[in-house]
Amino acid sequence: MQWTDQIRRMKIILVVAAILIAVASLVVSHALTKDLETQERTRMEVWAEAMRTLSKADENTDLNLVLKVLNENNTIPVVVMDNNGEVSEFRNIRLKEKTYADSLRAAAAIGRSYLASGRVIRITLDRRRNEYIDVCYGESVMLRRLAWYPFIQLGVVLIFVVIAIFALMSSKRAEQNKVWVGLSKETAHQLGTPISSLMAWVEVLKEQYPDDELIPELDKDVQRLQLISDRFSKIGSLPELKPTSLTEVIDHVADYMDHRTSRKVIIARHLPDHDVVVNLNGSLFEWVIENLCKNAVDAMGGVAGRIDITVEELPGKVAIEVADTGKGIKKKDIGNVFRPGFTTKKRGWGLGLSLAKRIIEEYHKGRIWVKSSEVGKGTTFRIEIGRKP
């Protein structure tokens, strides 16, 4: 729970930081864009005034400064149109038309778009004749790039946040996996000696008290410990998969749980009439079903309830569902149930479902997920594996 909360807080911090950076970038870029727009408007007003001077020039007019102003505009696209909508000049506009007449028509269309957007400076030539020219201008390349810059920066920030979260999750997951694998193997190693000793003592008891009915039960429990030790020893290494009767695996788990669970809990099996054979590691797969059943029993809290284990054959795969009538899982916790260390129990390490997911997805190339869960009504886990993973 603690690590889950830390990850959640880290995600929130990264997302908030990304939002703040994006907002700041948008505000600054908007201000710069407005300043550049104003500057370009001023330049076009000067350019328009130069056009006015040029249109009214006579033999005594010094055109050096006028021509210099006109020729210095190498960035802002401009279309000059008269009061009849005819183009007299255009600059800084890339046209692919083959003839000059076609270029004028294309420039006129561009000029009308500038005019419609309000980017125009009107120069009156003769008020009485209502003669004027419109200097229509567009955005410079610099202004267009600046307008797109904050969105590009926002995308870069989002990519950085996603990569940071992914790296954070991956590194911690890898670290946790090493810890759990090491812990599992060390547990199996430590259990080996006492289990061997118990097996020897059981054999001695069988010889001395051959008719004692409790000794076979004791032998079953010792064998159970041996099976658990074997399961722990296989964590972290690729187990051998072989054709296994899924029906027998389910029956074995159900019988085991039925003998060690309160009579208030009913364990029902819904299996096909025929045997279902799947490539499995029987011992590890049994552990998964057993873990789901134990969680279901814990979710019932000692009260009456029901566990339904259903096997469904699908094209090329088999589905197993374990449904209970327990307390259910809160919606906010469903996404965390398979994370190592996550648990809602007062006692427990939060490893069961994490290991179950690893066994199903990494070893058997299948899927396991919470199919449905409702607080107060129960939970259904679903497993799907191919017949030949």
mmCIF file of C-alpha atoms in Angstrom:
data_model
loop_
_atom_site.group_PDB
_atom_site.id
_atom_site.type_symbol
_atom_site.label_atom_id
_atom_site.label_comp_id
_atom_site.label_asym_id
_atom_site.label_seq_id
_atom_site.Cartn_x
_atom_site.Cartn_y
_atom_site.Cartn_z
ATOM 1 C CA MET A 1 0.000 0.000 0.000
ATOM 2 C CA GLN A 2 2.798 2.407 0.923
ATOM 3 C CA TRP A 3 4.643 1.915 -2.381
ATOM 4 C CA THR A 4 1.362 2.195 -4.311
ATOM 5 C CA ASP A 5 0.604 5.491 -2.582
ATOM 6 C CA GLN A 6 4.128 6.765 -3.329
ATOM 7 C CA ILE A 7 3.765 5.890 -7.016
ATOM 8 C CA ARG A 8 0.379 7.594 -7.103
ATOM 9 C CA ARG A 9 1.799 10.740 -5.494
ATOM 10 C CA MET A 10 4.771 10.716 -7.878
ATOM 11 C CA LYS A 11 2.436 10.432 -10.868
ATOM 12 C CA ILE A 12 0.342 13.337 -9.570
ATOM 13 C CA ILE A 13 3.463 15.464 -9.045
ATOM 14 C CA LEU A 14 4.742 14.719 -12.557
ATOM 15 C CA VAL A 15 1.362 15.450 -14.144
ATOM 16 C CA VAL A 16 0.951 18.696 -12.172
ATOM 17 C CA ALA A 17 4.500 19.745 -13.136
ATOM 18 C CA ALA A 18 3.733 19.003 -16.790
ATOM 19 C CA ILE A 19 0.514 21.040 -16.618
ATOM 20 C CA LEU A 20 2.302 23.988 -14.984
ATOM 21 C CA ILE A 21 5.071 23.913 -17.603
ATOM 22 C CA ALA A 22 2.515 23.694 -20.401
ATOM 23 C CA VAL A 23 0.416 26.566 -19.006
ATOM 24 C CA ALA A 24 3.498 28.745 -18.483
ATOM 25 C CA SER A 25 4.682 27.957 -22.006
ATOM 26 C CA LEU A 26 1.290 28.781 -23.494
ATOM 27 C CA VAL A 27 1.083 32.086 -21.591
ATOM 28 C CA VAL A 28 4.611 33.171 -22.558
ATOM 29 C CA SER A 29 4.202 32.056 -26.172
ATOM 30 C CA HIS A 30 0.839 33.834 -26.430
ATOM 31 C CA ALA A 31 2.395 37.054 -25.156
ATOM 32 C CA LEU A 32 5.323 36.737 -27.585
ATOM 33 C CA THR A 33 2.939 35.982 -30.443
ATOM 34 C CA LYS A 34 0.865 39.078 -29.663
ATOM 35 C CA ASP A 35 4.004 41.229 -29.491
ATOM 36 C CA LEU A 36 5.228 39.868 -32.821
ATOM 37 C CA GLU A 37 1.789 40.392 -34.391
ATOM 38 C CA THR A 38 1.811 44.022 -33.245
ATOM 39 C CA GLN A 39 5.340 44.471 -34.569
ATOM 40 C CA GLU A 40 4.413 43.000 -37.948
ATOM 41 C CA ARG A 41 1.312 45.192 -38.100
ATOM 42 C CA THR A 42 3.495 48.243 -37.509
ATOM 43 C CA ARG A 43 5.931 47.141 -40.199
ATOM 44 C CA MET A 44 3.089 46.660 -42.654
ATOM 45 C CA GLU A 45 1.725 50.129 -41.845
ATOM 46 C CA VAL A 46 5.148 51.559 -42.714
ATOM 47 C CA TRP A 47 5.243 49.381 -45.832
ATOM 48 C CA ALA A 48 1.743 50.565 -46.820
ATOM 49 C CA GLU A 49 2.784 54.174 -46.330
ATOM 50 C CA ALA A 50 5.745 53.524 -48.613
ATOM 51 C CA MET A 51 3.307 52.142 -51.197
ATOM 52 C CA ARG A 52 1.191 55.287 -50.862
ATOM 53 C CA THR A 53 4.270 57.452 -51.435
ATOM 54 C CA LEU A 54 5.273 55.360 -54.429
ATOM 55 C CA SER A 55 1.803 55.620 -55.973
ATOM 56 C CA LYS A 56 1.837 59.428 -55.658
ATOM 57 C CA ALA A 57 5.480 59.930 -56.588
ATOM 58 C CA ASP A 58 6.507 62.455 -59.225
ATOM 59 C CA GLU A 59 9.834 63.385 -60.776
ATOM 60 C CA ASN A 60 10.848 65.363 -57.656
ATOM 61 C CA THR A 61 10.207 62.549 -55.172
ATOM 62 C CA ASP A 62 13.233 60.774 -53.662
ATOM 63 C CA LEU A 63 12.381 57.086 -53.960
ATOM 64 C CA ASN A 64 15.547 55.670 -52.382
ATOM 65 C CA LEU A 65 14.052 55.394 -48.886
ATOM 66 C CA VAL A 66 10.690 54.219 -50.234
ATOM 67 C CA LEU A 67 12.245 51.449 -52.273
ATOM 68 C CA LYS A 68 14.455 50.449 -49.363
ATOM 69 C CA VAL A 69 11.397 50.066 -47.107
ATOM 70 C CA LEU A 70 9.539 48.062 -49.743
ATOM 71 C CA ASN A 71 12.455 45.759 -50.477
ATOM 72 C CA GLU A 72 13.286 45.071 -46.820
ATOM 73 C CA ASN A 73 10.108 43.032 -46.394
ATOM 74 C CA ASN A 74 11.414 39.507 -47.012
ATOM 75 C CA THR A 75 9.325 37.598 -44.479
ATOM 76 C CA ILE A 76 5.722 38.848 -44.354
ATOM 77 C CA PRO A 77 3.503 37.644 -47.226
ATOM 78 C CA VAL A 78 1.751 40.589 -48.904
ATOM 79 C CA VAL A 79 -0.883 40.942 -51.620
ATOM 80 C CA VAL A 80 -1.717 44.437 -52.922
ATOM 81 C CA MET A 81 -5.205 44.707 -54.445
ATOM 82 C CA ASP A 82 -7.050 47.670 -55.967
ATOM 83 C CA ASN A 83 -10.669 48.626 -55.388
ATOM 84 C CA ASN A 84 -11.718 46.229 -58.177
ATOM 85 C CA GLY A 85 -10.045 43.267 -56.483
ATOM 86 C CA GLU A 86 -7.279 43.066 -59.033
ATOM 87 C CA VAL A 87 -3.791 42.157 -57.780
ATOM 88 C CA SER A 88 -1.128 44.734 -58.589
ATOM 89 C CA GLU A 89 1.690 43.174 -56.594
ATOM 90 C CA PHE A 90 2.442 40.259 -54.268
ATOM 91 C CA ARG A 91 5.500 39.323 -52.228
ATOM 92 C CA ASN A 92 6.829 36.409 -50.157
ATOM 93 C CA ILE A 93 4.144 34.021 -51.425
ATOM 94 C CA ARG A 94 5.093 30.684 -52.941
ATOM 95 C CA LEU A 95 2.970 29.881 -55.989
ATOM 96 C CA LYS A 96 3.295 26.872 -58.274
ATOM 97 C CA GLU A 97 1.230 28.199 -61.189
ATOM 98 C CA LYS A 98 2.897 28.047 -64.581
ATOM 99 C CA THR A 99 1.730 31.392 -66.008
ATOM 100 C CA TYR A 100 1.775 34.871 -64.540
ATOM 101 C CA ALA A 101 -1.990 35.225 -65.055
ATOM 102 C CA ASP A 102 -2.611 32.061 -63.044
ATOM 103 C CA SER A 103 -0.275 33.362 -60.344
ATOM 104 C CA LEU A 104 -2.273 36.597 -60.134
ATOM 105 C CA ARG A 105 -5.514 34.667 -59.713
ATOM 106 C CA ALA A 106 -3.954 32.482 -56.994
ATOM 107 C CA ALA A 107 -2.542 35.566 -55.241
ATOM 108 C CA ALA A 108 -5.980 37.220 -55.435
ATOM 109 C CA ALA A 109 -7.535 34.238 -53.642
ATOM 110 C CA ILE A 110 -4.880 34.444 -50.935
ATOM 111 C CA GLY A 111 -5.405 38.205 -50.650
ATOM 112 C CA ARG A 112 -9.153 37.740 -50.194
ATOM 113 C CA SER A 113 -8.489 35.261 -47.361
ATOM 114 C CA TYR A 114 -6.237 37.825 -45.661
ATOM 115 C CA LEU A 115 -8.925 40.470 -46.204
ATOM 116 C CA ALA A 116 -11.600 38.246 -44.667
ATOM 117 C CA SER A 117 -9.460 37.683 -41.570
ATOM 118 C CA GLY A 118 -9.031 41.452 -41.077
ATOM 119 C CA ARG A 119 -5.326 41.501 -41.883
ATOM 120 C CA VAL A 120 -5.496 44.491 -44.249
ATOM 121 C CA ILE A 121 -4.371 48.099 -44.396
ATOM 122 C CA ARG A 122 -6.384 50.308 -46.761
ATOM 123 C CA ILE A 123 -4.671 53.178 -48.595
ATOM 124 C CA THR A 124 -7.022 55.820 -50.052
ATOM 125 C CA LEU A 125 -5.790 57.251 -53.344
ATOM 126 C CA ASP A 126 -8.742 59.458 -54.392
ATOM 127 C CA ARG A 127 -11.711 59.978 -52.095
ATOM 128 C CA ARG A 128 -13.903 61.533 -54.774
ATOM 129 C CA ARG A 129 -13.417 58.622 -57.152
ATOM 130 C CA ASN A 130 -13.371 56.100 -54.278
ATOM 131 C CA GLU A 131 -10.040 54.790 -55.430
ATOM 132 C CA TYR A 132 -7.949 52.830 -52.951
ATOM 133 C CA ILE A 133 -5.593 49.896 -52.630
ATOM 134 C CA ASP A 134 -5.688 47.196 -49.979
ATOM 135 C CA VAL A 135 -2.415 45.933 -48.556
ATOM 136 C CA CYS A 136 -3.397 42.438 -47.424
ATOM 137 C CA TYR A 137 -0.810 40.588 -45.384
ATOM 138 C CA GLY A 138 -0.466 37.231 -43.707
ATOM 139 C CA GLU A 139 1.581 35.727 -40.922
ATOM 140 C CA SER A 140 5.316 35.476 -41.326
ATOM 141 C CA VAL A 141 7.089 32.138 -41.038
ATOM 142 C CA MET A 142 8.447 33.199 -37.646
ATOM 143 C CA LEU A 143 4.956 33.999 -36.350
ATOM 144 C CA ARG A 144 3.547 30.676 -37.552
ATOM 145 C CA ARG A 145 6.395 28.771 -35.930
ATOM 146 C CA LEU A 146 5.944 30.646 -32.687
ATOM 147 C CA ALA A 147 2.224 29.856 -32.714
ATOM 148 C CA TRP A 148 2.985 26.116 -32.969
ATOM 149 C CA TYR A 149 5.887 26.150 -30.514
ATOM 150 C CA PRO A 150 3.893 25.773 -27.244
ATOM 151 C CA PHE A 151 2.013 22.755 -28.593
ATOM 152 C CA ILE A 152 5.266 21.114 -29.653
ATOM 153 C CA GLN A 153 6.732 21.895 -26.248
ATOM 154 C CA LEU A 154 3.618 20.486 -24.572
ATOM 155 C CA GLY A 155 4.013 17.273 -26.569
ATOM 156 C CA VAL A 156 7.677 17.002 -25.558
ATOM 157 C CA VAL A 157 6.776 17.543 -21.897
ATOM 158 C CA LEU A 158 4.038 14.891 -22.068
ATOM 159 C CA ILE A 159 6.416 12.408 -23.707
ATOM 160 C CA PHE A 160 8.982 13.147 -20.993
ATOM 161 C CA VAL A 161 6.390 12.583 -18.242
ATOM 162 C CA VAL A 162 5.246 9.293 -19.798
ATOM 163 C CA ILE A 163 8.840 8.075 -20.159
ATOM 164 C CA ALA A 164 9.654 9.163 -16.590
ATOM 165 C CA ILE A 165 6.632 7.338 -15.161
ATOM 166 C CA PHE A 166 7.366 4.249 -17.252
ATOM 167 C CA ALA A 167 11.025 4.248 -16.191
ATOM 168 C CA LEU A 168 10.030 4.738 -12.559
ATOM 169 C CA MET A 169 7.541 1.874 -12.681
ATOM 170 C CA SER A 170 9.877 -0.430 -14.625
ATOM 171 C CA SER A 171 12.880 0.099 -12.360
ATOM 172 C CA LYS A 172 10.863 -0.405 -9.208
ATOM 173 C CA ARG A 173 9.082 -3.423 -10.677
ATOM 174 C CA ALA A 174 12.391 -4.997 -11.660
ATOM 175 C CA GLU A 175 13.783 -4.313 -8.201
ATOM 176 C CA GLN A 176 10.717 -5.802 -6.530
ATOM 177 C CA ASN A 177 10.780 -8.855 -8.789
ATOM 178 C CA LYS A 178 14.381 -9.543 -7.784
ATOM 179 C CA VAL A 179 13.447 -9.220 -4.119
ATOM 180 C CA TRP A 180 10.418 -11.518 -4.439
ATOM 181 C CA VAL A 181 12.338 -14.109 -6.457
ATOM 182 C CA GLY A 182 15.217 -14.083 -3.974
ATOM 183 C CA LEU A 183 12.811 -14.301 -1.061
ATOM 184 C CA SER A 184 10.935 -17.213 -2.684
ATOM 185 C CA LYS A 185 14.076 -19.222 -3.372
ATOM 186 C CA GLU A 186 15.480 -18.527 0.092
ATOM 187 C CA THR A 187 12.165 -19.618 1.640
ATOM 188 C CA ALA A 188 12.249 -22.861 -0.346
ATOM 189 C CA HIS A 189 15.846 -23.426 0.713
ATOM 190 C CA GLN A 190 15.092 -22.824 4.387
ATOM 191 C CA LEU A 191 12.038 -25.106 4.284
ATOM 192 C CA GLY A 192 14.016 -27.956 2.741
ATOM 193 C CA THR A 193 15.809 -29.149 5.881
ATOM 194 C CA PRO A 194 12.835 -29.215 8.304
ATOM 195 C CA ILE A 195 10.603 -30.821 5.661
ATOM 196 C CA SER A 196 13.145 -33.575 5.062
ATOM 197 C CA SER A 197 13.340 -34.127 8.807
ATOM 198 C CA LEU A 198 9.534 -34.261 9.121
ATOM 199 C CA MET A 199 9.329 -36.775 6.266
ATOM 200 C CA ALA A 200 11.820 -38.997 8.045
ATOM 201 C CA TRP A 201 9.905 -38.782 11.333
ATOM 202 C CA VAL A 202 6.640 -39.647 9.550
ATOM 203 C CA GLU A 203 8.277 -42.809 8.206
ATOM 204 C CA VAL A 204 9.408 -43.707 11.720
ATOM 205 C CA LEU A 205 5.879 -43.135 13.062
ATOM 206 C CA LYS A 206 4.406 -45.310 10.286
ATOM 207 C CA GLU A 207 6.652 -48.202 11.351
ATOM 208 C CA GLN A 208 5.937 -47.801 15.064
ATOM 209 C CA TYR A 209 2.219 -47.047 14.795
ATOM 210 C CA PRO A 210 1.035 -48.634 11.548
ATOM 211 C CA ASP A 211 -2.625 -48.555 12.557
ATOM 212 C CA ASP A 212 -2.782 -44.915 13.687
ATOM 213 C CA GLU A 213 -5.322 -43.037 11.509
ATOM 214 C CA LEU A 214 -3.732 -39.627 12.146
ATOM 215 C CA ILE A 215 -0.341 -40.496 10.686
ATOM 216 C CA PRO A 216 -1.600 -40.607 7.030
ATOM 217 C CA GLU A 217 -3.138 -37.153 7.548
ATOM 218 C CA LEU A 218 0.144 -35.935 8.977
ATOM 219 C CA ASP A 219 1.899 -37.404 5.933
ATOM 220 C CA LYS A 220 -0.460 -35.451 3.630
ATOM 221 C CA ASP A 221 0.374 -32.214 5.399
ATOM 222 C CA VAL A 222 4.107 -32.886 5.127
ATOM 223 C CA GLN A 223 3.699 -33.620 1.429
ATOM 224 C CA ARG A 224 1.761 -30.379 1.183
ATOM 225 C CA LEU A 225 4.718 -28.535 2.700
ATOM 226 C CA GLN A 226 6.985 -30.228 0.170
ATOM 227 C CA LEU A 227 4.704 -29.055 -2.657
ATOM 228 C CA ILE A 228 4.729 -25.488 -1.330
ATOM 229 C CA SER A 229 8.512 -25.551 -1.084
ATOM 230 C CA ASP A 230 8.696 -26.838 -4.662
ATOM 231 C CA ARG A 231 6.452 -24.002 -5.826
ATOM 232 C CA PHE A 232 8.614 -21.373 -4.160
ATOM 233 C CA SER A 233 11.764 -22.850 -5.681
ATOM 234 C CA LYS A 234 10.312 -22.485 -9.206
ATOM 235 C CA ILE A 235 9.637 -18.747 -8.913
ATOM 236 C CA GLY A 236 12.079 -16.853 -11.140
ATOM 237 C CA SER A 237 12.961 -19.796 -13.385
ATOM 238 C CA LEU A 238 11.102 -20.961 -16.473
ATOM 239 C CA PRO A 239 8.985 -23.977 -15.438
ATOM 240 C CA GLU A 240 8.332 -26.995 -17.621
ATOM 241 C CA LEU A 241 4.881 -27.091 -19.228
ATOM 242 C CA LYS A 242 3.345 -30.418 -20.151
ATOM 243 C CA PRO A 243 -0.125 -31.724 -21.062
ATOM 244 C CA THR A 244 -2.099 -31.699 -17.827
ATOM 245 C CA SER A 245 -5.701 -32.444 -16.964
ATOM 246 C CA LEU A 246 -7.217 -29.092 -16.014
ATOM 247 C CA THR A 247 -10.209 -30.941 -14.577
ATOM 248 C CA GLU A 248 -7.960 -32.841 -12.160
ATOM 249 C CA VAL A 249 -6.165 -29.633 -11.138
ATOM 250 C CA ILE A 250 -9.466 -27.886 -10.345
ATOM 251 C CA ASP A 251 -10.798 -30.952 -8.504
ATOM 252 C CA HIS A 252 -7.626 -31.225 -6.433
ATOM 253 C CA VAL A 253 -7.744 -27.554 -5.394
ATOM 254 C CA ALA A 254 -11.469 -27.675 -4.655
ATOM 255 C CA ASP A 255 -11.112 -30.834 -2.525
ATOM 256 C CA TYR A 256 -8.147 -29.377 -0.644
ATOM 257 C CA MET A 257 -9.953 -26.088 0.064
ATOM 258 C CA ASP A 258 -13.185 -27.868 0.959
ATOM 259 C CA HIS A 259 -11.460 -29.856 3.731
ATOM 260 C CA ARG A 260 -9.786 -26.754 5.168
ATOM 261 C CA THR A 261 -12.577 -24.217 4.875
ATOM 262 C CA SER A 262 -15.583 -23.530 7.015
ATOM 263 C CA ARG A 263 -18.698 -25.539 6.196
ATOM 264 C CA LYS A 264 -20.432 -22.193 5.739
ATOM 265 C CA VAL A 265 -18.542 -21.737 2.485
ATOM 266 C CA ILE A 266 -19.752 -23.786 -0.490
ATOM 267 C CA ILE A 267 -17.226 -24.514 -3.250
ATOM 268 C CA ALA A 268 -19.036 -25.360 -6.486
ATOM 269 C CA ARG A 269 -17.383 -26.663 -9.650
ATOM 270 C CA HIS A 270 -18.771 -26.118 -13.143
ATOM 271 C CA LEU A 271 -16.655 -28.311 -15.410
ATOM 272 C CA PRO A 272 -17.173 -29.843 -18.867
ATOM 273 C CA ASP A 273 -18.378 -33.445 -18.990
ATOM 274 C CA HIS A 274 -15.118 -34.503 -20.629
ATOM 275 C CA ASP A 275 -11.508 -34.075 -19.577
ATOM 276 C CA VAL A 276 -9.822 -30.798 -20.573
ATOM 277 C CA VAL A 277 -6.108 -31.159 -21.268
ATOM 278 C CA VAL A 278 -3.916 -28.041 -21.404
ATOM 279 C CA ASN A 279 -0.155 -27.470 -21.407
ATOM 280 C CA LEU A 280 0.482 -26.413 -17.803
ATOM 281 C CA ASN A 281 2.850 -26.569 -14.931
ATOM 282 C CA GLY A 282 0.351 -28.320 -12.686
ATOM 283 C CA SER A 283 1.880 -27.351 -9.378
ATOM 284 C CA LEU A 284 2.141 -23.618 -10.157
ATOM 285 C CA PHE A 285 -1.245 -23.416 -11.835
ATOM 286 C CA GLU A 286 -2.778 -25.152 -8.857
ATOM 287 C CA TRP A 287 -1.230 -22.475 -6.677
ATOM 288 C CA VAL A 288 -2.949 -19.747 -8.705
ATOM 289 C CA ILE A 289 -6.420 -21.284 -8.316
ATOM 290 C CA GLU A 290 -5.743 -22.006 -4.665
ATOM 291 C CA ASN A 291 -4.652 -18.409 -4.068
ATOM 292 C CA LEU A 292 -7.830 -17.059 -5.691
ATOM 293 C CA CYS A 293 -9.930 -19.398 -3.555
ATOM 294 C CA LYS A 294 -8.118 -18.401 -0.351
ATOM 295 C CA ASN A 295 -8.631 -14.726 -1.153
ATOM 296 C CA ALA A 296 -12.301 -15.467 -1.764
ATOM 297 C CA VAL A 297 -12.598 -17.185 1.628
ATOM 298 C CA ASP A 298 -10.855 -14.244 3.314
ATOM 299 C CA ALA A 299 -13.224 -11.836 1.544
ATOM 300 C CA MET A 300 -16.187 -13.618 3.147
ATOM 301 C CA GLY A 301 -14.836 -12.884 6.610
ATOM 302 C CA GLY A 302 -15.970 -16.145 8.195
ATOM 303 C CA VAL A 303 -19.609 -15.778 7.180
ATOM 304 C CA ALA A 304 -21.597 -18.006 4.848
ATOM 305 C CA GLY A 305 -20.708 -17.681 1.198
ATOM 306 C CA ARG A 306 -20.071 -19.407 -2.094
ATOM 307 C CA ILE A 307 -17.164 -19.909 -4.483
ATOM 308 C CA ASP A 308 -17.895 -20.940 -8.061
ATOM 309 C CA ILE A 309 -15.058 -22.331 -10.194
ATOM 310 C CA THR A 310 -16.050 -22.474 -13.867
ATOM 311 C CA VAL A 311 -14.103 -23.887 -16.798
ATOM 312 C CA GLU A 312 -15.147 -22.765 -20.287
ATOM 313 C CA GLU A 313 -13.678 -24.069 -23.539
ATOM 314 C CA LEU A 314 -13.134 -21.435 -26.239
ATOM 315 C CA PRO A 315 -11.594 -21.685 -29.728
ATOM 316 C CA GLY A 316 -7.897 -22.348 -29.148
ATOM 317 C CA LYS A 317 -7.989 -21.523 -25.444
ATOM 318 C CA VAL A 318 -9.587 -22.262 -22.090
ATOM 319 C CA ALA A 319 -11.126 -19.790 -19.632
ATOM 320 C CA ILE A 320 -11.304 -20.320 -15.877
ATOM 321 C CA GLU A 321 -13.419 -18.085 -13.646
ATOM 322 C CA VAL A 322 -13.321 -17.963 -9.847
ATOM 323 C CA ALA A 323 -16.321 -16.067 -8.497
ATOM 324 C CA ASP A 324 -17.121 -15.403 -4.840
ATOM 325 C CA THR A 325 -19.823 -13.724 -2.772
ATOM 326 C CA GLY A 326 -17.371 -11.831 -0.572
ATOM 327 C CA LYS A 327 -17.002 -8.160 0.260
ATOM 328 C CA GLY A 328 -15.828 -7.163 -3.238
ATOM 329 C CA ILE A 329 -13.059 -4.776 -4.299
ATOM 330 C CA LYS A 330 -13.324 -0.994 -4.367
ATOM 331 C CA LYS A 331 -13.083 0.492 -7.862
ATOM 332 C CA LYS A 332 -10.019 2.543 -6.937
ATOM 333 C CA ASP A 333 -8.193 -0.626 -5.857
ATOM 334 C CA ILE A 334 -8.998 -2.878 -8.837
ATOM 335 C CA GLY A 335 -6.037 -1.530 -10.817
ATOM 336 C CA ASN A 336 -3.658 -2.249 -7.922
ATOM 337 C CA VAL A 337 -4.634 -5.776 -6.856
ATOM 338 C CA PHE A 338 -1.863 -7.420 -8.912
ATOM 339 C CA ARG A 339 0.879 -5.045 -7.752
ATOM 340 C CA PRO A 340 3.504 -6.542 -5.422
ATOM 341 C CA GLY A 341 3.010 -5.352 -1.872
ATOM 342 C CA PHE A 342 -0.600 -4.227 -2.328
ATOM 343 C CA THR A 343 -2.996 -5.710 0.206
ATOM 344 C CA THR A 344 -6.168 -4.690 1.988
ATOM 345 C CA LYS A 345 -5.677 -7.302 4.708
ATOM 346 C CA LYS A 346 -4.310 -6.514 8.149
ATOM 347 C CA ARG A 347 -1.953 -9.460 7.770
ATOM 348 C CA GLY A 348 -0.213 -10.421 4.561
ATOM 349 C CA TRP A 349 2.558 -9.331 2.217
ATOM 350 C CA GLY A 350 0.448 -8.648 -0.850
ATOM 351 C CA LEU A 351 2.364 -11.189 -2.968
ATOM 352 C CA GLY A 352 -0.303 -13.784 -3.813
ATOM 353 C CA LEU A 353 -2.004 -12.100 -6.759
ATOM 354 C CA SER A 354 1.289 -10.625 -7.966
ATOM 355 C CA LEU A 355 2.809 -14.097 -8.202
ATOM 356 C CA ALA A 356 -0.419 -15.454 -9.727
ATOM 357 C CA LYS A 357 -0.188 -12.853 -12.495
ATOM 358 C CA ARG A 358 3.444 -13.725 -13.118
ATOM 359 C CA ILE A 359 2.659 -17.450 -13.307
ATOM 360 C CA ILE A 360 -0.236 -16.959 -15.731
ATOM 361 C CA GLU A 361 1.196 -14.249 -17.986
ATOM 362 C CA GLU A 362 4.946 -14.945 -18.009
ATOM 363 C CA TYR A 363 5.017 -18.711 -17.618
ATOM 364 C CA HIS A 364 1.767 -19.768 -19.320
ATOM 365 C CA LYS A 365 1.447 -16.799 -21.754
ATOM 366 C CA GLY A 366 -2.139 -16.227 -20.657
ATOM 367 C CA ARG A 367 -4.147 -13.434 -19.068
ATOM 368 C CA ILE A 368 -5.635 -12.902 -15.630
ATOM 369 C CA TRP A 369 -7.797 -9.967 -14.609
ATOM 370 C CA VAL A 370 -10.694 -8.867 -12.440
ATOM 371 C CA LYS A 371 -13.690 -9.518 -14.656
ATOM 372 C CA SER A 372 -16.140 -7.857 -12.284
ATOM 373 C CA SER A 373 -16.384 -6.744 -8.686
ATOM 374 C CA GLU A 374 -19.029 -5.005 -6.631
ATOM 375 C CA VAL A 375 -18.598 -3.968 -3.034
ATOM 376 C CA GLY A 376 -20.811 -6.082 -0.803
ATOM 377 C CA LYS A 377 -21.678 -8.583 -3.546
ATOM 378 C CA GLY A 378 -18.457 -10.285 -4.614
ATOM 379 C CA THR A 379 -15.670 -10.559 -7.161
ATOM 380 C CA THR A 380 -14.984 -12.622 -10.273
ATOM 381 C CA PHE A 381 -11.449 -13.312 -11.510
ATOM 382 C CA ARG A 382 -10.975 -14.624 -15.051
ATOM 383 C CA ILE A 383 -8.028 -16.524 -16.479
ATOM 384 C CA GLU A 384 -7.529 -17.298 -20.164
ATOM 385 C CA ILE A 385 -4.735 -19.543 -21.439
ATOM 386 C CA GLY A 386 -4.061 -21.148 -24.781
ATOM 387 C CA ARG A 387 -4.185 -24.883 -25.073
ATOM 388 C CA LYS A 388 -0.559 -24.791 -26.275
ATOM 389 C CA PRO A 389 1.057 -21.664 -24.710
#
